[in-house]
């Protein structure tokens, strides 16, 4: 399988990365090189093989449903580019 | 003073405990070495002088009272991927511009609890995506090793006419060095370069496809990627969560064992952290390998592999056989599919993990006409080319209609890769010996690699299988190639049998010796 410039632009939008026409052209070639490389996986007979979900056979650890942390709103917003009264500020999303 | 930087961790530990040296002295020696070397090597992207001095002072106070942990007063470098409270943590990406976490990663917290001193943050490929440390926002790291050639000069014997004095001639050998800058490998290139150039006693690193073992091999250092689940991933910037593992890079096998003992733990904050006590890895060093079964996988003999690497591999086999190990030929038939499967699984996980960098909660924000435009502009400006490439591949293979063909197929192949190893271990093989990399260190801005991303990916051909199967792997320096560059051998073990790796690696180290670059910086 290979991708064209139109698909690359669609994927870039899905990934929320702005691309110029020139970027999209370059990426099309690069992505096709990688997709060409991974194509060989189709030779492998995977009939009856389960897809891997975990490398180590282990049961997911569960925690008690209790509050162990909190009251650190100032820490949480400390690195944000724009905040007000411990809220993250973003451009207007509802009219 | 500068000699203090040449002490191994085990030697420095003994001198600190015996009060022959102080933590402040050794820390100052490293800070001075960093100041002199960093303009040439670019291994550190942030030096935490004040913090280092304060930590060293506290260590000296504990040592004076006869107290202190297993790493008391030992100065370490920390890869920029580890969250360090109040200190530069950006995974060497522009998208995390200015990020200073309010928390400490579990691995670094373990090191500080054992008394280690932080010298600063180390350069790396952006988000650990790369094999040459050239994708860093902070520029490439330079390998302290350079290519060289042996010059042989024949000097004639000079007979002094009358007095009967004879100046004997002979053959003199000297090395002449090539000034071409070489990469230290990646993604933990800053860690490997700093350890090799004596800019820290040891360093933390991480390995998703070979990012500890490949740079260790390129710099003549020891690097171990432990079993998946051995070190907590909490507070480590995520790349591909099912593959990422932390581990140390050190100057010898014993130092790597000392560091891993401290870094590893059982952590309730990481649900994939395994509930097993951490063994005393150092105790494994010096144990005989007599009777051990060492597997040699035929699939690791690849086309175009340099003769030096084949010769090194044969030398490694001979050393282990001489030490009493039994050498057996084995087959890991799905080896060639590990790298293509990795280039589906890792980007898929990365595309999901890196979705969080959107200009809202931390790091860079580039304004836009609405919120989606702001996300797109921020991510376009904040991520470098390689990171964008991988997010794009990941987004594509996970997108509607392609999931089964790519991701599901890759995860099935991954099951087969792991099964290959399980079959070999079930047949009684204790450890597998392979080359660590298909070449020695290459040049900065190598044109072939820049032209084709897949060429760069092939660097991980021998290491990536281990991540796909979640196994432990160690890279140990085993010799120099014809151009005087270090080469490493890799040992792969059963899950949670890191002790076997340290034990076997030390046998190789004892035979091969340790390697230091000629200082030019």
Coordinates of C-alpha atoms in Angstrom, one line a residue:
Chain A
X1 CA 0.0 0.0 0.0
X2 CA 1.1 3.5 -0.6
X3 CA -0.1 7.0 0.2
X4 CA -0.7 10.1 -2.0
X5 CA -0.4 13.7 -1.1
X6 CA -4.1 14.0 -0.4
X7 CA -4.0 11.1 2.1
X8 CA -0.9 12.7 3.7
X9 CA -2.8 15.9 4.2
X10 CA -5.7 14.1 5.7
X11 CA -3.5 12.1 8.1
X12 CA -1.7 15.3 9.1
X13 CA -5.0 16.9 10.0
X14 CA -6.0 13.8 12.0
X15 CA -2.6 14.1 13.8
X16 CA -3.2 17.9 14.2
X17 CA 0.0 18.9 12.5
X18 CA -0.1 21.8 10.1
X19 CA 1.7 20.9 6.8
X20 CA 2.7 23.1 3.9
X21 CA 2.3 21.8 0.3
X22 CA 6.1 21.3 0.3
X23 CA 6.0 19.3 3.6
X24 CA 3.2 17.2 2.3
X25 CA 5.2 16.4 -0.9
X26 CA 8.3 15.4 1.1
X27 CA 6.4 13.4 3.7
X28 CA 4.6 11.4 0.9
X29 CA 7.9 10.1 -0.3
X30 CA 9.2 9.3 3.3
X31 CA 6.0 7.6 4.4
X32 CA 5.9 5.5 1.2
X33 CA 9.5 4.4 1.9
X34 CA 8.5 3.3 5.4
X35 CA 5.3 1.6 4.2
X36 CA 7.3 -0.2 1.6
X37 CA 9.7 -1.5 4.3
X38 CA 6.9 -2.8 6.5
X39 CA 5.1 -4.5 3.6
X40 CA 7.2 -7.6 4.2
X41 CA 5.1 -8.4 7.2
X42 CA 2.4 -9.7 4.9
X43 CA 4.7 -12.7 4.1
X44 CA 4.3 -14.0 7.6
X45 CA 1.7 -16.7 8.2
X46 CA -0.2 -15.5 11.2
X47 CA -3.1 -18.0 11.0
X48 CA -4.3 -18.8 14.5
X49 CA -1.8 -16.4 16.2
X50 CA -3.1 -14.1 18.9
X51 CA -2.0 -10.5 18.7
X52 CA 0.3 -9.5 21.6
X53 CA -1.3 -7.4 24.3
X54 CA 1.4 -7.7 27.0
X55 CA 5.0 -8.9 26.9
X56 CA 4.8 -10.2 30.5
X57 CA 2.1 -12.5 31.6
X58 CA 0.7 -10.4 34.4
X59 CA -2.6 -9.3 35.8
X60 CA -3.3 -5.6 35.7
X61 CA -2.7 -4.1 39.2
X62 CA -5.7 -2.5 40.8
X63 CA -5.7 0.2 43.4
X64 CA -8.1 0.8 46.2
X65 CA -10.7 3.4 45.1
X66 CA -9.6 6.0 47.6
X67 CA -8.3 9.6 47.4
X68 CA -4.5 9.5 47.8
X69 CA -3.5 12.8 46.2
X70 CA -4.9 16.2 45.3
X71 CA -5.2 19.8 46.3
X72 CA -2.4 20.8 43.9
X73 CA -4.2 22.8 41.3
X74 CA -1.4 25.4 41.2
X75 CA 1.2 22.7 40.5
X76 CA -1.0 21.3 37.7
X77 CA -1.3 24.6 35.9
X78 CA 2.2 25.8 36.7
X79 CA 3.6 24.9 33.3
X80 CA 0.7 26.0 31.1
X81 CA 1.2 28.7 28.5
X82 CA -1.9 30.5 29.6
X83 CA -4.0 30.2 32.8
X84 CA -6.4 32.2 34.9
X85 CA -7.4 31.3 38.5
X86 CA -6.1 27.7 38.1
X87 CA -7.9 27.2 34.8
X88 CA -6.2 26.4 31.5
X89 CA -7.0 29.2 29.0
X90 CA -7.8 28.2 25.4
X91 CA -9.2 30.0 22.3
X92 CA -13.0 30.3 22.4
X93 CA -14.6 26.9 21.4
X94 CA -18.3 27.7 21.8
X95 CA -20.1 30.7 20.2
Chain B
X1 CA 41.5 16.6 40.9
X2 CA 40.7 15.6 37.3
X3 CA 41.8 12.0 38.0
X4 CA 38.7 11.7 40.2
X5 CA 36.5 11.6 37.1
X6 CA 38.3 8.5 35.9
X7 CA 37.3 6.5 39.0
X8 CA 34.6 3.8 38.3
X9 CA 31.6 4.0 40.6
X10 CA 32.8 1.0 42.6
X11 CA 36.2 2.6 43.1
X12 CA 34.8 6.0 44.0
X13 CA 32.3 4.4 46.4
X14 CA 35.2 2.7 48.2
X15 CA 37.2 6.0 48.4
X16 CA 34.2 7.9 49.6
X17 CA 33.4 5.4 52.3
X18 CA 37.1 5.4 53.4
X19 CA 37.0 9.2 53.5
X20 CA 39.9 9.4 51.1
X21 CA 37.9 11.7 48.9
X22 CA 34.7 13.8 49.4
X23 CA 31.5 14.0 47.4
X24 CA 32.2 17.7 47.0
X25 CA 35.6 17.0 45.5
X26 CA 34.4 14.5 43.0
X27 CA 31.4 16.6 42.1
X28 CA 33.6 19.7 41.5
X29 CA 35.9 17.5 39.3
X30 CA 33.0 16.5 37.1
X31 CA 31.6 20.0 36.9
X32 CA 35.0 21.3 35.8
X33 CA 35.3 18.5 33.2
X34 CA 31.8 19.3 31.8
X35 CA 32.6 23.0 31.5
X36 CA 35.7 22.2 29.5
X37 CA 34.3 19.4 27.3
X38 CA 30.7 20.4 26.7
X39 CA 31.3 23.0 24.0
X40 CA 32.9 20.3 21.9
X41 CA 30.7 17.3 22.8
X42 CA 27.2 18.9 23.5
X43 CA 26.4 16.0 25.8
X44 CA 24.7 18.1 28.5
X45 CA 21.8 20.4 27.6
X46 CA 21.4 21.7 31.2
X47 CA 24.0 21.6 34.0
X48 CA 22.6 21.8 37.5
X49 CA 25.7 23.1 39.3
X50 CA 24.0 24.5 42.4
X51 CA 21.8 21.4 42.9
X52 CA 24.9 19.2 42.4
X53 CA 26.9 21.1 45.0
X54 CA 24.0 21.0 47.5
X55 CA 23.5 17.3 47.0
X56 CA 27.2 16.6 47.3
X57 CA 27.3 18.6 50.6
X58 CA 24.4 16.6 52.0
X59 CA 26.2 13.4 50.9
X60 CA 29.4 14.5 52.7
X61 CA 27.4 15.1 55.9
X62 CA 26.0 11.6 55.7
X63 CA 29.3 10.0 54.8
X64 CA 31.0 11.8 57.7
X65 CA 28.6 10.1 60.1
X66 CA 29.3 6.8 58.5
X67 CA 25.9 6.8 56.9
X68 CA 24.8 6.9 53.3
X69 CA 23.2 4.8 50.6
X70 CA 24.6 2.6 47.9
X71 CA 25.4 5.5 45.6
X72 CA 26.2 8.1 48.2
X73 CA 28.1 11.0 46.6
X74 CA 28.3 9.5 43.1
X75 CA 27.7 12.2 40.4
X76 CA 25.4 11.1 37.6
X77 CA 24.0 12.5 34.4
X78 CA 20.2 12.1 33.7
X79 CA 18.7 11.7 30.2
X80 CA 16.3 14.6 29.5
X81 CA 13.5 12.1 29.2
X82 CA 13.3 11.7 33.0
X83 CA 11.1 14.2 34.9
X84 CA 13.3 16.0 37.4
X85 CA 11.5 18.3 39.8
X86 CA 12.1 22.0 39.0
X87 CA 14.7 21.1 36.4
X88 CA 14.7 21.3 32.6
X89 CA 12.7 18.2 31.2
X90 CA 11.9 18.5 27.6
X91 CA 12.8 15.1 26.0
X92 CA 15.0 17.4 23.9
X93 CA 11.9 18.7 22.0
X94 CA 10.9 22.3 21.3
X95 CA 7.2 21.3 22.0
X96 CA 8.0 21.0 25.7
X97 CA 9.6 24.5 25.7
X98 CA 10.3 25.7 29.3
X99 CA 8.8 22.6 31.0
X100 CA 9.9 22.1 34.6
X101 CA 7.9 19.3 36.2
X102 CA 6.6 19.6 39.7
X103 CA 7.4 15.9 40.4
X104 CA 10.3 13.5 40.2
X105 CA 10.4 10.3 38.1
X106 CA 10.5 7.1 40.2
X107 CA 13.8 6.0 38.7
X108 CA 15.6 9.3 39.5
X109 CA 13.9 9.4 42.9
X110 CA 15.3 6.0 43.6
X111 CA 18.8 7.2 42.7
X112 CA 18.6 10.3 44.9
X113 CA 17.3 8.2 47.8
X114 CA 20.5 6.1 47.5
X115 CA 22.6 9.3 47.7
X116 CA 23.5 10.0 44.1
X117 CA 24.3 13.5 43.0
X118 CA 22.7 15.1 39.9
X119 CA 25.1 16.9 37.5
X120 CA 22.5 17.8 34.9
X121 CA 20.3 16.7 32.0
X122 CA 21.7 14.9 29.0
X123 CA 21.1 15.4 25.3
X124 CA 19.1 12.8 23.4
X125 CA 17.1 12.3 20.2
X126 CA 13.8 14.2 20.3
X127 CA 11.3 12.0 22.3
X128 CA 13.9 9.2 22.0
X129 CA 13.2 8.9 18.3
X130 CA 16.5 8.3 16.5
X131 CA 19.7 6.3 16.4
X132 CA 22.3 9.1 16.1
X133 CA 21.3 11.8 18.5
X134 CA 20.8 14.2 15.5
X135 CA 17.1 14.7 16.0
X136 CA 17.6 16.7 19.2
X137 CA 16.3 20.2 19.3
X138 CA 19.6 21.1 21.0
X139 CA 21.8 19.8 18.2
X140 CA 23.8 16.6 17.7
X141 CA 26.0 15.1 20.4
X142 CA 29.6 14.3 19.3
X143 CA 31.1 10.9 20.0
X144 CA 34.4 11.3 22.0
X145 CA 35.8 8.5 19.8
X146 CA 37.4 9.3 16.4
X147 CA 38.6 7.2 13.6
X148 CA 42.3 6.6 13.5
X149 CA 44.8 4.6 11.6
X150 CA 48.0 2.9 12.8
X151 CA 51.2 4.4 11.4
X152 CA 54.2 2.2 11.3
X153 CA 57.6 3.7 11.2
X154 CA 60.7 1.6 10.7
X155 CA 63.8 3.1 12.3
X156 CA 67.2 1.8 11.3
X157 CA 69.8 0.8 13.8
X158 CA 72.4 3.4 14.2
X159 CA 76.0 2.3 14.9
X160 CA 78.2 4.9 16.4
X161 CA 81.5 4.7 14.5
X162 CA 84.2 4.6 17.2
X163 CA 82.8 4.1 20.7
X164 CA 80.8 1.0 19.9
X165 CA 77.5 2.6 20.9
X166 CA 74.5 1.2 19.1
X167 CA 71.1 2.9 19.0
X168 CA 68.8 0.0 18.2
X169 CA 66.2 0.6 15.5
X170 CA 62.8 -1.1 15.4
X171 CA 59.2 -0.6 14.5
X172 CA 57.3 2.2 16.1
X173 CA 53.5 2.4 16.0
X174 CA 51.5 5.5 16.5
X175 CA 47.9 6.3 15.8
X176 CA 46.9 9.2 13.6
X177 CA 43.4 10.6 14.2
X178 CA 40.8 11.7 11.7
X179 CA 39.0 14.8 12.8
X180 CA 35.7 13.8 11.3
X181 CA 32.9 14.1 13.9
X182 CA 31.1 10.8 14.6
X183 CA 27.7 10.3 16.2
X184 CA 27.5 8.6 19.6
X185 CA 24.4 6.7 18.5
X186 CA 21.0 7.3 19.9
X187 CA 18.6 8.0 21.4
X188 CA 20.7 8.0 24.6
X189 CA 23.6 9.7 22.8
X190 CA 24.2 12.3 25.5
X191 CA 24.3 9.6 28.2
X192 CA 26.8 7.4 26.2
X193 CA 29.0 10.3 25.2
X194 CA 29.1 11.8 28.8
X195 CA 30.0 8.4 30.3
X196 CA 32.6 7.7 27.7
X197 CA 34.2 11.1 28.0
X198 CA 34.3 11.1 31.8
X199 CA 31.6 13.8 32.2
X200 CA 29.7 11.7 34.8
X201 CA 30.3 8.5 36.7
X202 CA 27.3 6.9 35.1
X203 CA 24.1 7.9 33.4
X204 CA 20.4 7.0 33.1
X205 CA 19.1 6.1 29.7
X206 CA 16.1 4.5 28.1
X207 CA 15.6 1.9 25.4
X208 CA 12.6 1.5 23.1
X209 CA 14.3 -0.2 20.2
X210 CA 18.0 -0.1 21.1
X211 CA 18.5 3.4 22.5
X212 CA 20.7 2.2 25.4
X213 CA 22.6 -0.7 23.7
X214 CA 23.4 1.0 20.4
X215 CA 25.0 4.2 21.9
X216 CA 26.8 2.0 24.5
X217 CA 28.3 0.0 21.6
X218 CA 29.3 3.2 19.7
X219 CA 31.1 4.7 22.7
X220 CA 32.8 1.7 24.3
X221 CA 30.5 1.8 27.3
X222 CA 28.2 -0.8 29.0
X223 CA 24.5 -0.4 28.6
X224 CA 21.7 -2.7 29.9
X225 CA 18.0 -2.6 29.0
X226 CA 16.3 -4.6 31.7
X227 CA 13.2 -6.8 31.3
X228 CA 10.0 -4.8 30.6
X229 CA 8.5 -4.0 34.0
X230 CA 11.8 -4.0 36.0
X231 CA 12.2 -0.2 36.1
X232 CA 9.2 2.0 36.7
X233 CA 8.1 4.1 33.7
X234 CA 6.4 6.7 36.0
X235 CA 7.8 10.1 35.3
X236 CA 9.6 9.1 32.1
X237 CA 8.2 11.0 29.0
X238 CA 6.4 8.2 27.1
X239 CA 7.4 7.2 23.5
X240 CA 6.0 3.7 23.0
X241 CA 4.6 2.4 26.3
X242 CA 4.8 -1.3 25.6
X243 CA 8.5 -1.1 24.6
X244 CA 10.0 1.7 26.7
X245 CA 12.4 0.7 29.6
X246 CA 14.9 2.6 31.6
X247 CA 18.4 1.3 32.3
X248 CA 21.9 2.6 33.0
X249 CA 25.0 3.3 30.8
X250 CA 28.2 2.9 32.7
X251 CA 32.0 2.4 32.3
X252 CA 32.1 -1.2 33.3
X253 CA 29.8 -4.1 34.0
X254 CA 30.0 -3.8 37.7
X255 CA 29.0 -0.1 37.6
X256 CA 26.0 -1.0 35.4
X257 CA 25.0 -3.6 38.0
X258 CA 25.3 -1.1 40.9
X259 CA 23.2 1.5 39.0
X260 CA 20.4 -0.9 37.9
X261 CA 20.0 -2.2 41.5
X262 CA 19.2 1.4 42.5
X263 CA 17.1 2.3 39.4
X264 CA 14.9 -0.8 39.5
X265 CA 12.0 -1.1 41.9
X266 CA 8.4 -2.2 42.4
X267 CA 6.2 0.9 41.9
X268 CA 2.5 1.1 42.5
X269 CA 2.4 4.2 40.2
X270 CA 3.2 2.1 37.2
X271 CA 0.7 -0.7 36.5
X272 CA 3.3 -2.6 34.4
X273 CA 5.9 -2.5 37.1
X274 CA 6.4 -6.2 38.1
X275 CA 6.0 -7.4 41.7
X276 CA 9.4 -9.1 42.2
X277 CA 12.1 -8.1 44.6
X278 CA 15.2 -6.5 43.0
X279 CA 18.2 -8.8 43.3
X280 CA 21.7 -7.7 44.3
X281 CA 23.0 -7.7 40.7
X282 CA 26.6 -7.0 41.8
X283 CA 26.7 -10.3 43.5
X284 CA 26.4 -12.0 40.1
X285 CA 29.7 -10.6 39.0
X286 CA 32.6 -13.0 39.2
X287 CA 30.4 -16.1 39.0
X288 CA 31.7 -18.7 36.5
X289 CA 29.9 -19.4 33.2
X290 CA 31.0 -23.0 33.3
X291 CA 28.3 -25.2 31.9
X292 CA 26.2 -22.3 30.8
X293 CA 24.4 -22.8 27.4
X294 CA 25.1 -19.9 25.1
X295 CA 22.9 -19.7 22.0
X296 CA 24.2 -18.2 18.7
X297 CA 21.3 -17.3 16.4
X298 CA 22.1 -17.8 12.7
X299 CA 19.6 -15.1 11.7
X300 CA 21.9 -12.4 13.1
X301 CA 24.4 -13.0 10.4
X302 CA 23.2 -10.4 7.9
X303 CA 24.3 -9.4 4.4
X304 CA 26.8 -6.6 4.2
X305 CA 27.9 -6.9 7.9
X306 CA 31.5 -5.7 8.3
X307 CA 34.1 -8.4 8.7
X308 CA 35.2 -6.7 11.9
X309 CA 31.9 -7.4 13.5
X310 CA 31.8 -11.1 12.4
X311 CA 35.3 -11.5 13.8
X312 CA 34.3 -9.8 17.1
X313 CA 31.3 -12.2 17.4
X314 CA 33.6 -15.2 16.8
X315 CA 36.0 -13.8 19.4
X316 CA 33.1 -13.5 21.9
X317 CA 32.1 -17.1 21.2
X318 CA 35.7 -18.2 21.8
X319 CA 36.0 -16.3 25.1
X320 CA 32.8 -17.9 26.5
X321 CA 33.8 -21.3 25.3
X322 CA 37.2 -20.9 26.9
X323 CA 35.5 -19.9 30.1
X324 CA 33.6 -23.2 30.1
X325 CA 30.3 -22.3 28.5
X326 CA 28.6 -24.6 26.0
X327 CA 28.0 -23.0 22.6
X328 CA 24.9 -24.0 20.7
X329 CA 23.6 -22.9 17.3
X330 CA 20.0 -21.7 17.5
X331 CA 17.4 -20.3 15.2
X332 CA 15.1 -17.3 15.8
X333 CA 13.2 -17.5 12.5
X334 CA 11.2 -14.3 12.8
X335 CA 14.1 -12.0 13.5
X336 CA 13.9 -10.2 10.1
X337 CA 10.3 -9.2 10.8
X338 CA 11.1 -7.5 14.2
X339 CA 12.2 -4.2 12.7
X340 CA 9.2 -3.8 10.3
X341 CA 6.8 -4.8 13.1
X342 CA 8.5 -2.3 15.4
X343 CA 8.0 0.5 12.8
X344 CA 4.3 -0.1 13.1
X345 CA 3.9 -0.7 16.8
X346 CA 6.2 2.1 18.1
X347 CA 4.8 4.9 15.9
X348 CA 1.3 3.8 16.6
X349 CA 1.9 4.0 20.3
X350 CA 3.8 7.3 19.9
X351 CA 1.0 8.9 17.9
X352 CA -1.3 8.3 20.8
X353 CA 1.2 9.2 23.5
X354 CA 2.3 12.5 21.8
X355 CA -1.3 13.6 21.3
X356 CA -1.0 15.4 24.7
X357 CA 1.3 18.1 23.3
X358 CA -1.3 20.5 22.2
X359 CA -0.2 23.8 23.6
X360 CA -2.8 23.8 26.4
X361 CA -1.3 22.2 29.5
X362 CA 2.5 22.7 29.1
X363 CA 5.2 23.7 26.7
X364 CA 5.0 25.7 23.5
X365 CA 1.9 27.4 22.2
X366 CA 1.6 28.9 18.8
X367 CA -1.6 30.9 18.3
X368 CA -4.1 30.2 15.6
X369 CA -7.5 31.4 14.4
X370 CA -9.4 28.8 16.4
X371 CA -8.5 26.0 18.8
X372 CA -7.8 23.4 16.1
X373 CA -5.6 25.9 14.3
X374 CA -3.7 26.5 17.5
X375 CA -3.1 22.8 18.0
X376 CA -1.9 22.3 14.4
X377 CA 0.4 25.3 14.5
X378 CA 1.8 24.4 17.9
X379 CA 2.6 20.8 16.8
X380 CA 4.0 21.9 13.5
X381 CA 6.4 24.3 15.2
X382 CA 7.1 22.1 18.2
X383 CA 7.9 18.7 16.7
X384 CA 11.0 18.0 14.6
X385 CA 10.9 16.1 11.3
X386 CA 11.5 12.6 12.6
X387 CA 8.9 12.9 15.3
X388 CA 6.3 14.2 12.8
X389 CA 7.2 11.3 10.5
X390 CA 6.5 8.8 13.2
X391 CA 3.3 10.5 14.4
X392 CA 2.1 10.4 10.8
X393 CA 2.9 6.7 10.3
X394 CA 1.3 5.9 13.6
X395 CA -1.8 7.9 12.8
X396 CA -2.1 6.3 9.4
X397 CA -1.7 2.7 10.6
X398 CA -4.3 3.2 13.3
X399 CA -6.7 5.1 11.0
X400 CA -10.1 3.5 10.0
X401 CA -9.7 0.7 7.5
X402 CA -5.9 0.1 8.0
X403 CA -5.9 -1.0 11.7
X404 CA -6.2 -4.8 10.9
X405 CA -3.7 -4.7 7.9
X406 CA -1.0 -3.0 9.9
X407 CA -1.3 -2.8 13.6
X408 CA -3.1 -6.1 14.2
X409 CA -0.7 -7.9 11.8
X410 CA 2.3 -6.4 13.6
X411 CA 1.1 -7.5 17.0
X412 CA 0.6 -11.0 15.7
X413 CA 4.1 -11.0 14.3
X414 CA 5.3 -9.8 17.7
X415 CA 3.7 -12.8 19.3
X416 CA 5.8 -15.0 16.9
X417 CA 9.0 -13.1 17.7
X418 CA 8.5 -13.7 21.4
X419 CA 7.6 -17.3 20.8
X420 CA 11.0 -17.8 18.9
X421 CA 12.8 -16.8 22.1
X422 CA 10.5 -18.9 24.4
X423 CA 11.3 -22.0 22.3
X424 CA 15.0 -21.4 22.5
X425 CA 14.9 -20.8 26.3
X426 CA 12.7 -23.9 26.8
X427 CA 15.4 -25.9 25.0
X428 CA 17.8 -25.0 27.7
X429 CA 19.6 -22.0 26.3
X430 CA 20.6 -19.6 29.2
X431 CA 21.8 -16.6 27.2
X432 CA 22.0 -15.5 23.6
X433 CA 25.2 -13.9 22.1
X434 CA 24.9 -11.5 19.1
X435 CA 26.6 -8.4 17.8
X436 CA 25.1 -5.2 19.3
X437 CA 25.1 -3.2 16.1
X438 CA 25.6 -3.8 12.4
X439 CA 28.4 -1.2 12.2
X440 CA 30.6 1.1 14.3
X441 CA 29.8 4.8 14.9
X442 CA 29.2 6.7 11.6
X443 CA 29.7 10.3 10.7
X444 CA 27.5 13.3 11.8
X445 CA 25.2 14.2 8.9
X446 CA 25.8 11.0 7.1
X447 CA 24.3 11.5 3.6
X448 CA 22.9 8.0 3.1
X449 CA 21.1 8.0 6.4
X450 CA 19.7 11.5 5.8
X451 CA 18.3 10.5 2.4
X452 CA 16.5 7.3 3.6
X453 CA 14.9 7.1 7.0
X454 CA 14.9 3.3 6.7
X455 CA 18.7 3.2 6.6
X456 CA 18.8 4.9 9.9
X457 CA 16.3 2.4 11.3
X458 CA 18.5 -0.5 10.3
X459 CA 20.9 0.5 13.2
X460 CA 18.5 -1.3 15.6
X461 CA 18.3 -4.5 13.6
X462 CA 20.0 -6.6 16.4
X463 CA 18.5 -4.8 19.4
X464 CA 14.9 -4.3 18.5
X465 CA 13.9 -8.0 18.8
X466 CA 14.6 -7.7 22.5
X467 CA 12.2 -4.9 23.1
X468 CA 9.5 -6.6 21.0
X469 CA 9.8 -9.6 23.3
X470 CA 10.2 -7.6 26.5
X471 CA 13.5 -9.4 27.4
X472 CA 16.6 -8.0 29.1
X473 CA 19.7 -7.2 26.9
X474 CA 23.1 -5.9 27.6
X475 CA 25.7 -4.4 25.3
X476 CA 29.3 -4.8 26.4
X477 CA 32.4 -3.4 24.6
X478 CA 34.4 -6.3 23.1
X479 CA 37.1 -4.7 20.9
X480 CA 38.0 -2.0 18.4
X481 CA 37.6 -2.2 14.6
X482 CA 40.3 -1.5 12.1
X483 CA 39.7 2.2 12.4
X484 CA 40.1 2.1 16.2
X485 CA 36.4 2.5 17.0
X486 CA 34.7 0.5 19.7
X487 CA 32.3 -2.4 18.9
X488 CA 29.9 -4.1 21.3
X489 CA 28.5 -7.6 21.8
X490 CA 25.0 -8.1 23.0
X491 CA 23.7 -10.7 25.4
X492 CA 20.0 -11.5 25.7
X493 CA 18.6 -13.3 28.7
X494 CA 15.4 -14.8 30.0
X495 CA 12.8 -12.5 31.5
X496 CA 14.1 -11.1 34.8
X497 CA 17.5 -12.9 34.6
X498 CA 19.6 -9.7 34.4
X499 CA 22.0 -11.5 36.8
X500 CA 22.9 -13.9 34.1
X501 CA 23.6 -11.0 31.8
X502 CA 25.9 -9.3 34.3
X503 CA 27.7 -12.5 35.0
X504 CA 28.3 -13.4 31.4
X505 CA 29.1 -9.8 30.3
X506 CA 31.8 -9.6 32.9
X507 CA 33.5 -12.7 31.5
X508 CA 33.6 -10.9 28.1
X509 CA 34.8 -7.7 29.8
X510 CA 37.6 -9.6 31.6
X511 CA 38.8 -11.0 28.3
X512 CA 38.4 -7.9 26.2
X513 CA 39.4 -5.2 28.7
X514 CA 37.8 -1.7 28.9
X515 CA 38.1 1.0 26.3
X516 CA 38.8 4.7 26.6
X517 CA 38.8 7.3 23.9
X518 CA 42.0 9.4 23.3
X519 CA 41.2 12.8 24.8
X520 CA 41.0 15.6 22.1
X521 CA 38.2 17.8 23.5

